[in-house]
Short mmCIF file of C-alpha atoms and ligand atoms in Angstrom, two decimals:
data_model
loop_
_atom_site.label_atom_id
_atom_site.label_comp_id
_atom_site.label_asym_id
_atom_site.label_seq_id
_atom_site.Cartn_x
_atom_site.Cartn_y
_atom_site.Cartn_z
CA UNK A 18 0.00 0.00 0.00
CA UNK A 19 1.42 3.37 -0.80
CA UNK A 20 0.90 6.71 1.16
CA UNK A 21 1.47 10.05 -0.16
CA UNK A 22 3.78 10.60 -2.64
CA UNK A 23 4.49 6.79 -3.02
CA UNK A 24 5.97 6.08 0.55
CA UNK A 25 5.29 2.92 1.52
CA UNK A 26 2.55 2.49 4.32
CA UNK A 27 2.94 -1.03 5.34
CA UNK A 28 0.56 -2.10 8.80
CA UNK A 29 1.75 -5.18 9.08
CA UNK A 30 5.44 -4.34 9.38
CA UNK A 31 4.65 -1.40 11.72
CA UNK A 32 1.88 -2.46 14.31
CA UNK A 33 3.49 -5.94 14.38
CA UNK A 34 7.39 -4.80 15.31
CA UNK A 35 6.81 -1.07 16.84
CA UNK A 36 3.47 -1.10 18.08
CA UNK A 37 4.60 -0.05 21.28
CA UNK A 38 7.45 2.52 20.61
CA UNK A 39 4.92 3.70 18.48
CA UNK A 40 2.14 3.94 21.23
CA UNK A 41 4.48 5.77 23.63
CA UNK A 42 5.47 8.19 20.83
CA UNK A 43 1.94 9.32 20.20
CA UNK A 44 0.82 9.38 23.98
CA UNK A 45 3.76 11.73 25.20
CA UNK A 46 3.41 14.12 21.44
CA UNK A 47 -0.42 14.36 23.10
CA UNK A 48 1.14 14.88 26.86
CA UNK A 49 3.43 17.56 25.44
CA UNK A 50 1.23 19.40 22.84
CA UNK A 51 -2.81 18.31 24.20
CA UNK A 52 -3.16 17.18 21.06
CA UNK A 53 -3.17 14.23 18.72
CA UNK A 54 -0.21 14.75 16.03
CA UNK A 55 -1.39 14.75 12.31
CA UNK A 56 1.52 12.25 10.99
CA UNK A 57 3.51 9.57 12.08
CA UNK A 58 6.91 8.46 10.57
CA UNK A 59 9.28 5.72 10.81
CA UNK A 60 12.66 5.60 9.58
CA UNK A 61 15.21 2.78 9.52
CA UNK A 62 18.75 2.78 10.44
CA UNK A 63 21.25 0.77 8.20
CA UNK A 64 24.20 -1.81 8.47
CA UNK A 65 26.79 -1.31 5.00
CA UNK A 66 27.28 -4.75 3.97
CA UNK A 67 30.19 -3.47 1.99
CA UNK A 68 31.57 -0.15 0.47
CA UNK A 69 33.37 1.64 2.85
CA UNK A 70 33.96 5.55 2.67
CA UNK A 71 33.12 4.79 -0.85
CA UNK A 72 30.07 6.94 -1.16
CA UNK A 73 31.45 10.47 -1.28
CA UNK A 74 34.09 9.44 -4.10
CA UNK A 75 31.26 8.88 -6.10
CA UNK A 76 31.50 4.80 -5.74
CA UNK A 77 29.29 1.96 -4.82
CA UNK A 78 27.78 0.95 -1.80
CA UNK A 79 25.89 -2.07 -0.56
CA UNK A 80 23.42 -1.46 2.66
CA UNK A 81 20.81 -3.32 4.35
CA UNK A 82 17.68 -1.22 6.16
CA UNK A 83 17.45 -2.80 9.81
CA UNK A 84 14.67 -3.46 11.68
CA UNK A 85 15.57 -0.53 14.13
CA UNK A 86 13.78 2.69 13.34
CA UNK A 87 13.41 6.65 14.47
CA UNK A 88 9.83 7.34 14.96
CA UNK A 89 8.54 10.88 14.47
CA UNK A 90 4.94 12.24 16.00
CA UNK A 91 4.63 15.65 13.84
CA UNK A 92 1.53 18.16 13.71
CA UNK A 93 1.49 21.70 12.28
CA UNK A 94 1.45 24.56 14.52
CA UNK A 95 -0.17 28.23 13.69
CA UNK A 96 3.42 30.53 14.28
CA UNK A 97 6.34 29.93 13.06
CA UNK A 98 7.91 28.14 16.13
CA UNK A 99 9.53 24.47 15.78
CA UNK A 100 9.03 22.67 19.35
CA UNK A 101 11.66 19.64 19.46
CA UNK A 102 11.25 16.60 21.82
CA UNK A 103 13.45 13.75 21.94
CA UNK A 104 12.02 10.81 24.30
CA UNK A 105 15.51 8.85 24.24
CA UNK A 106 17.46 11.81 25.43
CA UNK A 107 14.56 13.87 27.65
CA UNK A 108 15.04 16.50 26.04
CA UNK A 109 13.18 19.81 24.14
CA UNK A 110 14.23 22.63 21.91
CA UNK A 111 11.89 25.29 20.89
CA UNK A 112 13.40 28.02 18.27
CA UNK A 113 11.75 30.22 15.55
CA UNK A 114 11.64 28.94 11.97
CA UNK A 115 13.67 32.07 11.02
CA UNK A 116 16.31 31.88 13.02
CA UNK A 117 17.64 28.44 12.88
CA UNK A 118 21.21 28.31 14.27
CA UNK A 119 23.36 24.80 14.46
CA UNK A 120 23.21 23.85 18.61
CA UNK A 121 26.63 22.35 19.91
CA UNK A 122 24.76 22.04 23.17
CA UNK A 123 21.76 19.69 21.55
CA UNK A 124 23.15 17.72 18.52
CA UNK A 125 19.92 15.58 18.36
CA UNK A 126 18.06 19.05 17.61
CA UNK A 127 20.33 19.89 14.13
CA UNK A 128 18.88 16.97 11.89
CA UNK A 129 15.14 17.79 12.26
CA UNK A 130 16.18 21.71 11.94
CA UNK A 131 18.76 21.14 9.57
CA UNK A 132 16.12 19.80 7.37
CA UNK A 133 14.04 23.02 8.06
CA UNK A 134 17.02 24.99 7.34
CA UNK A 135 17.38 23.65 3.78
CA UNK A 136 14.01 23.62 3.25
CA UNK A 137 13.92 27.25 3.66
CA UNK A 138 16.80 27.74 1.95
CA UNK A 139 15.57 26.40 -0.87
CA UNK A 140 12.44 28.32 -0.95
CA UNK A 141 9.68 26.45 0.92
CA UNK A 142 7.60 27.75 3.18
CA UNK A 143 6.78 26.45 6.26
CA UNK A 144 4.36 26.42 8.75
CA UNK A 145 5.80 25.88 12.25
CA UNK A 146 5.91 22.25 13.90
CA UNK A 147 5.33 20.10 16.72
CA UNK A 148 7.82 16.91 16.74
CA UNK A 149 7.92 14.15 19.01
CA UNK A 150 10.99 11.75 18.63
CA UNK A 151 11.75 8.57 19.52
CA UNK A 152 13.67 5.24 18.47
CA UNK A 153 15.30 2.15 18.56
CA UNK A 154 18.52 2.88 16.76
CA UNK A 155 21.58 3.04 19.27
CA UNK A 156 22.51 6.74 19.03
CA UNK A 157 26.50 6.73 17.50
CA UNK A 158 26.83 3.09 17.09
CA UNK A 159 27.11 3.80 13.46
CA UNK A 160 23.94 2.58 12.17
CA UNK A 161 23.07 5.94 11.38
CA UNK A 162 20.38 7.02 13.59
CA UNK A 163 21.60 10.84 12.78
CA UNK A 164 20.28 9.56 8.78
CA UNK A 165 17.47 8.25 10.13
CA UNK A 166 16.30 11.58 12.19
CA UNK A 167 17.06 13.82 9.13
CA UNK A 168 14.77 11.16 6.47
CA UNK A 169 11.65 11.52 8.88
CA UNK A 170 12.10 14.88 9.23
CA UNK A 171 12.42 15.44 6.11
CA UNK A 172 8.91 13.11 5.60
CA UNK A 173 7.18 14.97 8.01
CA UNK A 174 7.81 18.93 6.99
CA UNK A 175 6.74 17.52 3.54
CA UNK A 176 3.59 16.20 4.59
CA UNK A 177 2.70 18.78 7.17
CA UNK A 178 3.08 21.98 4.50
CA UNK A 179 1.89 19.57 1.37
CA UNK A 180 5.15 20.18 -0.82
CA UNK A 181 5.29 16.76 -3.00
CA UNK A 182 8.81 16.05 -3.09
CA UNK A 183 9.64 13.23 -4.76
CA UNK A 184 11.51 10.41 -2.57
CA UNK A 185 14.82 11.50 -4.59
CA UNK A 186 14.27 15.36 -3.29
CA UNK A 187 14.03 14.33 -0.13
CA UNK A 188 16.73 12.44 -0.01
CA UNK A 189 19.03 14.93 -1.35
CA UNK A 190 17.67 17.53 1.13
CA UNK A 191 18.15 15.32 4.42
CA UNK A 192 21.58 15.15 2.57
CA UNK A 193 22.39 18.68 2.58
CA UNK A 194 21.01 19.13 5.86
CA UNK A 195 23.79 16.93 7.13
CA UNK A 196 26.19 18.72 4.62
CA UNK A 197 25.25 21.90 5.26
CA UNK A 198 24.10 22.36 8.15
CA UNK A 199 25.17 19.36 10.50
CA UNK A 200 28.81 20.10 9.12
CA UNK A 201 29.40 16.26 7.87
CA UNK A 202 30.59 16.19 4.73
CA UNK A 203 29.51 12.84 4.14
CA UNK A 204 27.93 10.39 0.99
CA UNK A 205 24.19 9.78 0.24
CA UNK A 206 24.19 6.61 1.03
CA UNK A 207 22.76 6.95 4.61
CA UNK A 208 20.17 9.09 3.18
CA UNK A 209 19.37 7.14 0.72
CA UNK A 210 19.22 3.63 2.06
CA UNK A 211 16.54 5.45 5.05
CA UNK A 212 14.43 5.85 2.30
CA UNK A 213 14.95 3.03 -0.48
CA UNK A 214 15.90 0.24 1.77
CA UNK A 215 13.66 -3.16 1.01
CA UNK A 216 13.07 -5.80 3.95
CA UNK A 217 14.98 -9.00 2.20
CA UNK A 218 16.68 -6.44 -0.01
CA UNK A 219 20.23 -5.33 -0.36
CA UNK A 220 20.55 -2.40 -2.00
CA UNK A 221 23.28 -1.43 -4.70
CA UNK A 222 23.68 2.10 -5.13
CA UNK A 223 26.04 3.33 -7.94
CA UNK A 224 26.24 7.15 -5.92
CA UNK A 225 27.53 9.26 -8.84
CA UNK A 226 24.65 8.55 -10.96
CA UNK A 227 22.05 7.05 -7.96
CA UNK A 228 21.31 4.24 -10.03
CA UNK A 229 20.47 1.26 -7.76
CA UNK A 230 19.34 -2.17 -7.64
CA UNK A 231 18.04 -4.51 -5.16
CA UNK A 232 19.78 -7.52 -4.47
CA UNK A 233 18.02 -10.38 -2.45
CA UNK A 234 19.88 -11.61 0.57
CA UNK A 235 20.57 -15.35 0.81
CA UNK A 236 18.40 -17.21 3.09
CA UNK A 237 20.49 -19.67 6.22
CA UNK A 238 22.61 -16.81 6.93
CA UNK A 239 22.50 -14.28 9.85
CA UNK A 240 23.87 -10.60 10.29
CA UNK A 241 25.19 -10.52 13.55
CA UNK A 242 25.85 -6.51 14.71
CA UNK A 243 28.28 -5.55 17.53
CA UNK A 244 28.59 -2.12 18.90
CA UNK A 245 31.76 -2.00 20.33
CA UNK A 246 30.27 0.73 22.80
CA UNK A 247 33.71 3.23 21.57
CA UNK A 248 32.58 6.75 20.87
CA UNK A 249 35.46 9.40 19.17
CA UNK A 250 35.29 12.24 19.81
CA UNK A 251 37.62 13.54 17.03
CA UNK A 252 35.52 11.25 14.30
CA UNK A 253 33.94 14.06 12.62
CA UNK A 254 36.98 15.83 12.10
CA UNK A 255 38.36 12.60 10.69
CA UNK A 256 35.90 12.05 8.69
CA UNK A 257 36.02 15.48 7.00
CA UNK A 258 40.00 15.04 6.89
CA UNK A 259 39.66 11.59 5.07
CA UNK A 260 37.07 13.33 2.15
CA UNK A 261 39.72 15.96 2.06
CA UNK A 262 43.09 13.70 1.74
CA UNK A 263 41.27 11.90 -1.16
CA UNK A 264 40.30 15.29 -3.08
CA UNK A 265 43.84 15.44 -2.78
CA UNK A 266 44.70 12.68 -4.35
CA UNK A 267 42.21 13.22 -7.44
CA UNK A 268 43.94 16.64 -8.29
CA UNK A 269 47.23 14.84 -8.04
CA UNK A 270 46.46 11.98 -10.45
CA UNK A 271 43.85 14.66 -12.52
CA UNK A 272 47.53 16.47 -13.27
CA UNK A 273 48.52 12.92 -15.23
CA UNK A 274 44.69 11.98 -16.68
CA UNK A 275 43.14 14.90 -17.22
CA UNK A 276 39.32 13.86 -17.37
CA UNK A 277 39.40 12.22 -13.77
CA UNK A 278 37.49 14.02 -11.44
CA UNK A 279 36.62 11.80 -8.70
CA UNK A 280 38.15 8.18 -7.11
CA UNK A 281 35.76 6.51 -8.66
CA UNK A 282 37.05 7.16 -12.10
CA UNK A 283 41.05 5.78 -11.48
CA UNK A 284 41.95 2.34 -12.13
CA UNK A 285 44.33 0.31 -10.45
CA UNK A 286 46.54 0.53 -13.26
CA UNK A 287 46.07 4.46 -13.09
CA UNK A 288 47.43 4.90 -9.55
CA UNK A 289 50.39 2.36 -9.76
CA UNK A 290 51.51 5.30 -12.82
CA UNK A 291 51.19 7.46 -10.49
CA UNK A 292 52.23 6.52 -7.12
CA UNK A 293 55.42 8.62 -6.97
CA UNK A 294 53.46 11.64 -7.15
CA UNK A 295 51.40 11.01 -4.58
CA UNK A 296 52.13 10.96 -1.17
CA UNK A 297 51.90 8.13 1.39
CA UNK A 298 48.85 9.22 2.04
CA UNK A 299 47.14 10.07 -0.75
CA UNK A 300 48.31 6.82 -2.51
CA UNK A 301 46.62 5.17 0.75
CA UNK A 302 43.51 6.44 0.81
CA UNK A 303 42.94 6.09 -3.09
CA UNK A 304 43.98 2.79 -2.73
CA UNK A 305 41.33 2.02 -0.11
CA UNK A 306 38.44 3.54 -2.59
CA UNK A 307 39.30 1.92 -6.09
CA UNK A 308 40.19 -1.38 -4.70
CA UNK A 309 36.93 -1.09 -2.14
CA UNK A 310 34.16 -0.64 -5.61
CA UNK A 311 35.95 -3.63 -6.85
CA UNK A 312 35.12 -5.30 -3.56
CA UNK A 313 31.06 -4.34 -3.77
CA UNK A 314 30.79 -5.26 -7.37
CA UNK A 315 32.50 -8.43 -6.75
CA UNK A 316 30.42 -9.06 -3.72
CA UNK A 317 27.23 -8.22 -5.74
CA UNK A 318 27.80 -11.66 -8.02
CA UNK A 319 28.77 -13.30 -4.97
CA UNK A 320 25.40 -12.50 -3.25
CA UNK A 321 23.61 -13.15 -6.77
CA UNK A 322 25.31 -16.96 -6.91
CA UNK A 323 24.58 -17.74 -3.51
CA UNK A 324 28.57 -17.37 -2.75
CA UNK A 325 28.97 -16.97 0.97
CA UNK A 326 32.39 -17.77 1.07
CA UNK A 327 33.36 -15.26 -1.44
CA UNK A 328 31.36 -13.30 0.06
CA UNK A 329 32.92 -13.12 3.57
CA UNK A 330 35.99 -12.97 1.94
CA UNK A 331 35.64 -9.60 0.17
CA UNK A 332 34.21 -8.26 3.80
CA UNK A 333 37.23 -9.18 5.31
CA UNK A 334 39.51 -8.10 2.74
CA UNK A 335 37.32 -4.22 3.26
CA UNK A 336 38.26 -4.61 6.68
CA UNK A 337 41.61 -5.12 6.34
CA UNK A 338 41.76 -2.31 4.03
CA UNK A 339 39.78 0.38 6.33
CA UNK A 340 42.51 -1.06 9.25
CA UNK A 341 45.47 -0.40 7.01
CA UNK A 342 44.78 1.62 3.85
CA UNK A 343 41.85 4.10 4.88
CA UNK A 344 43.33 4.33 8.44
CA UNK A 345 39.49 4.20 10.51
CA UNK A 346 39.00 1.13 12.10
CA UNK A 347 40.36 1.24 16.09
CA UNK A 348 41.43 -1.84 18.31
CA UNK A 349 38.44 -2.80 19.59
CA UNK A 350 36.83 -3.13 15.90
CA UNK A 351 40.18 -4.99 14.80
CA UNK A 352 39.86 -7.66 18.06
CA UNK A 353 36.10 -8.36 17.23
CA UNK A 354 36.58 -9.26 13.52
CA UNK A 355 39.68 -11.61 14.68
CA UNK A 356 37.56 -13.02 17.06
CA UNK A 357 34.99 -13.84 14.98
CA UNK A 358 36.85 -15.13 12.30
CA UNK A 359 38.00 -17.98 14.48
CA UNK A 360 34.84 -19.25 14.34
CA UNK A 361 34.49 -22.04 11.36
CA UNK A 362 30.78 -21.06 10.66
CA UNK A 363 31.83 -17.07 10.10
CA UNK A 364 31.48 -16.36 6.90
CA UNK A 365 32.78 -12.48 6.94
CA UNK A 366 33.55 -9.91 9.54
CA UNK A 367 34.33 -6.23 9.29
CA UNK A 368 33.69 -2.91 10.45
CA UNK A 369 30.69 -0.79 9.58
CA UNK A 370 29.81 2.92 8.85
CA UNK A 371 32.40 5.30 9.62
CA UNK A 372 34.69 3.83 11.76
CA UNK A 373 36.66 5.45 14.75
CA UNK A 374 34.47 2.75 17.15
CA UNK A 375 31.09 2.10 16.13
CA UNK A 376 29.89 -1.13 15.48
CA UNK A 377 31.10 -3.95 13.34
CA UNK A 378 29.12 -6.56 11.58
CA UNK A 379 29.96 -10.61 10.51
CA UNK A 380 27.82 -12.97 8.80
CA UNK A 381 27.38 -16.47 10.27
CA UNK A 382 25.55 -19.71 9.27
CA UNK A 383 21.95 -19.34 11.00
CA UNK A 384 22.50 -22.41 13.05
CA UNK A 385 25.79 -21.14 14.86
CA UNK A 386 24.77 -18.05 15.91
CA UNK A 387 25.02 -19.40 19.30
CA UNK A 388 28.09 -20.55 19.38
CA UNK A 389 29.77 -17.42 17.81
CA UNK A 390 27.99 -14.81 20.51
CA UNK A 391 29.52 -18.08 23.06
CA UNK A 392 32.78 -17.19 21.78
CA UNK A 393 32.55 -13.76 21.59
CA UNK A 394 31.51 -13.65 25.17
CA UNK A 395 34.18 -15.46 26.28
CA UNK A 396 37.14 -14.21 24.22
CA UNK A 397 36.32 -10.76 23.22
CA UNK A 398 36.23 -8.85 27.02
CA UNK A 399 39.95 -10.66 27.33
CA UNK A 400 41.31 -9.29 24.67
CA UNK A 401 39.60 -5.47 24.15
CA UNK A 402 39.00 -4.90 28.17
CA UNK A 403 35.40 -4.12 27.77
CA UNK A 404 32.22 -5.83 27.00
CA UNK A 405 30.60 -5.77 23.20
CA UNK A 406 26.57 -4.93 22.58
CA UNK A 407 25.67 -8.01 19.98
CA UNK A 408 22.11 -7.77 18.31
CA UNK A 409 20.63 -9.94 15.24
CA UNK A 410 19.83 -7.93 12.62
CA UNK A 411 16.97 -8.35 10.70
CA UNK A 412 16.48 -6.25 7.58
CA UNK A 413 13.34 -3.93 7.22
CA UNK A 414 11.69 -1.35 4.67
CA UNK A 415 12.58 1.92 3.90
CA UNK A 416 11.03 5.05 5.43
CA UNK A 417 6.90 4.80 6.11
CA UNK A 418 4.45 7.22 6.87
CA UNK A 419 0.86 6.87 8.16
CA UNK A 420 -1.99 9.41 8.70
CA UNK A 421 -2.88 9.02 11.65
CA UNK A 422 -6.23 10.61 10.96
CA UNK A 423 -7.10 7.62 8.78
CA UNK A 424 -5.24 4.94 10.35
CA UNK A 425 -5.52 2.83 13.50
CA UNK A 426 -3.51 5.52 15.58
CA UNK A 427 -6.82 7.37 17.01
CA UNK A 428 -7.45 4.14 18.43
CA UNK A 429 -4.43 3.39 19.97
CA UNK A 430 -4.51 7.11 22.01
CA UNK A 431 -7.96 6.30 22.85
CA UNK A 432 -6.99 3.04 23.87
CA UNK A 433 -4.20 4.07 25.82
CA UNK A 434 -5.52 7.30 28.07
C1 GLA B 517 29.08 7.54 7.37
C2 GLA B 517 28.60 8.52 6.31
C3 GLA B 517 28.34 7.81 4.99
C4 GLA B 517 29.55 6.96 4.55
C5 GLA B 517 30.03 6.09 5.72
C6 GLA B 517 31.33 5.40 5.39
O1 GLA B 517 28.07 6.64 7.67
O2 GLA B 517 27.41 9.16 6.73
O3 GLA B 517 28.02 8.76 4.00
O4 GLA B 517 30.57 7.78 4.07
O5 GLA B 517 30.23 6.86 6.91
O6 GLA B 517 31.15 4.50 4.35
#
């Protein structure tokens, strides 16, 4: 079933895994604002199968939508003023649509305004907002609750002033809010994988035309997801000074081959010519990139044959490469995939998202999932000196909306006070 502008509405997935997240969201927007809110939105957060800092250099990427979503109560309100409420963090900002200002203090707050900011920017006007957020993503475990935050936002401002973006618009402008505004200078693919994703589904995404492709996920195999609980504080800065140190290198080797203008354009062949221009850096960090969209294309007819093995192989080969080439994974990321690689039935282990901590993922035959959280139990606290947060991930759908004024939500708030 669709819902405005083609977003997919789907009941089933939402009142059988969220019904209660999604209960609480609704009573406390009514608690807060005394009244019922006129949308609801969920939005999922992502694990990157493959494709590693590949997005901004115009490569490919490979992520799954998880069954862990943001879940966004909005209304309209008559002034201008955009009242904030995050359940998770207990938490509220209230600031006037005109004077929307990035908050150090209040990080959560910058997605939903950042979207309002490029909204604005853009020409769109807006009526002021009532938001009530809550979720089930693990806030900088890099699953990318921050994409998640900026999507439904995004979903709700165009629902609430009736602006019929397209799903490609939006994406785009929860982009640029974290651009712009947030002050990441990261890829789409976040963005775009909070929108797109498909439960069952990877999805291939080609990010310097946005071409993509759904690839089905082979069946007996589980996605185990560890957040190694390690938080940098420096990763943004990183993260900027990695997109920087590979713009770099693309003027560098643009000096040799005139019509490259991004990583994803160099060969192999390419950079060997022109190593001894580059410097150990640059030469690094390119090689990270081109031999990384080899990895997801390769790993794209692995998934398509069935090829586990091959599979697993090319994620541990991107880890290895993020540890030594791209310079982002961290100790406690490096002692989980080794770990887990021990284990006979692993098929693949690496690090996921950004790096700098987060979370890391490995694929394991269904029936010893048991054994491998066993062994990571046992031998992982030993070796990194702290404990590891291990879920099963399940994949789910790309953003939803429902009216709540035409949906089963009424029901639920009269139920429930
Ligand atoms: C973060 C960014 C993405 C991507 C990944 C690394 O999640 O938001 O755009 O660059 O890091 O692959």
């Amino acid at each position: 079933m669709n819902g405005k502008h083609g977003l997919k509405v789907d009941h089933h997935y939402i009142f059988g895994k969220m019904i209660e997240l999604i209960k609480d969201t609704i009573q406390r927007y009514h608690n807060l604002f005394s009244t019922n809110p006129e949308y609801l939105v969920i939005a999922p957060g992502r694990v990157n199968l493959i494709g590693e800092h590949t997005d901004y250099n115009l490569g490919y990427v490979l992520p799954v939508a998880i069954d862990r979503n943001v879940i966004i109560a909005a209304g309209n309100r008559h002034d201008d003023m955009l009242n904030l409420h995050t359940v998770d963090l207990q938490a509220s900002i209230s600031t006037s649509l005109s004077n929307l200002t990035n908050d150090t203090a209040a990080l959560w707050s910058n997605y939903p305004m950042g979207v309002a900011y490029i909204l604005r920017k853009k020409g769109y006007r807006l009526h002021g907002a009532n938001l009530c957020i809550r979720g089930n993503i693990p806030i900088g475990a890099g699953l990318s609750s921050s994409a998640a935050l900026e999507v439904g936002s995004a979903i709700a401002f165009n629902n609430l002033n009736g602006l019929n973006l397209s799903l490609i618009d939006l994406i785009k402008i929860s982009h640029e809010a974290e651009t712009d505004f947030v002050g990441v200078h990261c890829g789409i693919m976040d963005q775009f994988i909070a929108i797109m994703g498909k439960h069952r589904h990877a999805l291939l995404l080609d990010c310097q035309s946005l071409k993509y492709d759904y690839i089905l996920c082979p069946t007996g195999v589980k996605l185990v997801v560890c957040d190694t609980g390690v938080r940098r504080e420096l990763a943004r800065s990183a993260y900027n000074k990695r997109q920087e140190e590979c713009n770099e290198a693309v003027r560098q080797i643009a000096k040799e081959f005139r019509d490259i203008s991004s990583l994803r354009e160099v060969t192999s062949e390419q950079l060997e010519t022109v190593k001894k221009k580059l410097s150990a850096i640059q030469y690094k960090r390119a090689k990270h990139v081109i031999t990384e969209n080899g990895r997801v294309l390769k790993g794209v007819d692995a998934l398509r044959e069935c090829n586990l093995p091959v599979f697993g192989s090319l994620m541990l080969e991107s880890h290895l490469s993020l540890r030594d080439y791209y310079e982002v994974s961290c100790r406690e990321l490096n002692v989980f995939v080794e770990v887990a690689m021990k284990s006979e039935s692993v098929y693949g282990a690496r690090m996921t998202g950004a790096g700098f901590g987060g979370s890391a993922i490995c694929l394991v035959a269904e029936d010893a999932v048991d054994s491998l959280v066993d062994l990571l139990r046992s031998e992982y606290p030993k070796r990194a000196g702290r404990s590891l947060t291990m879920y099963l991930a399940s994949t789910g759908d790309g953003a939803a909306i429902i009216n709540p004024k035409v949906s089963l939500i009424p029901k639920i708030i009269a139920e429930s006070s």
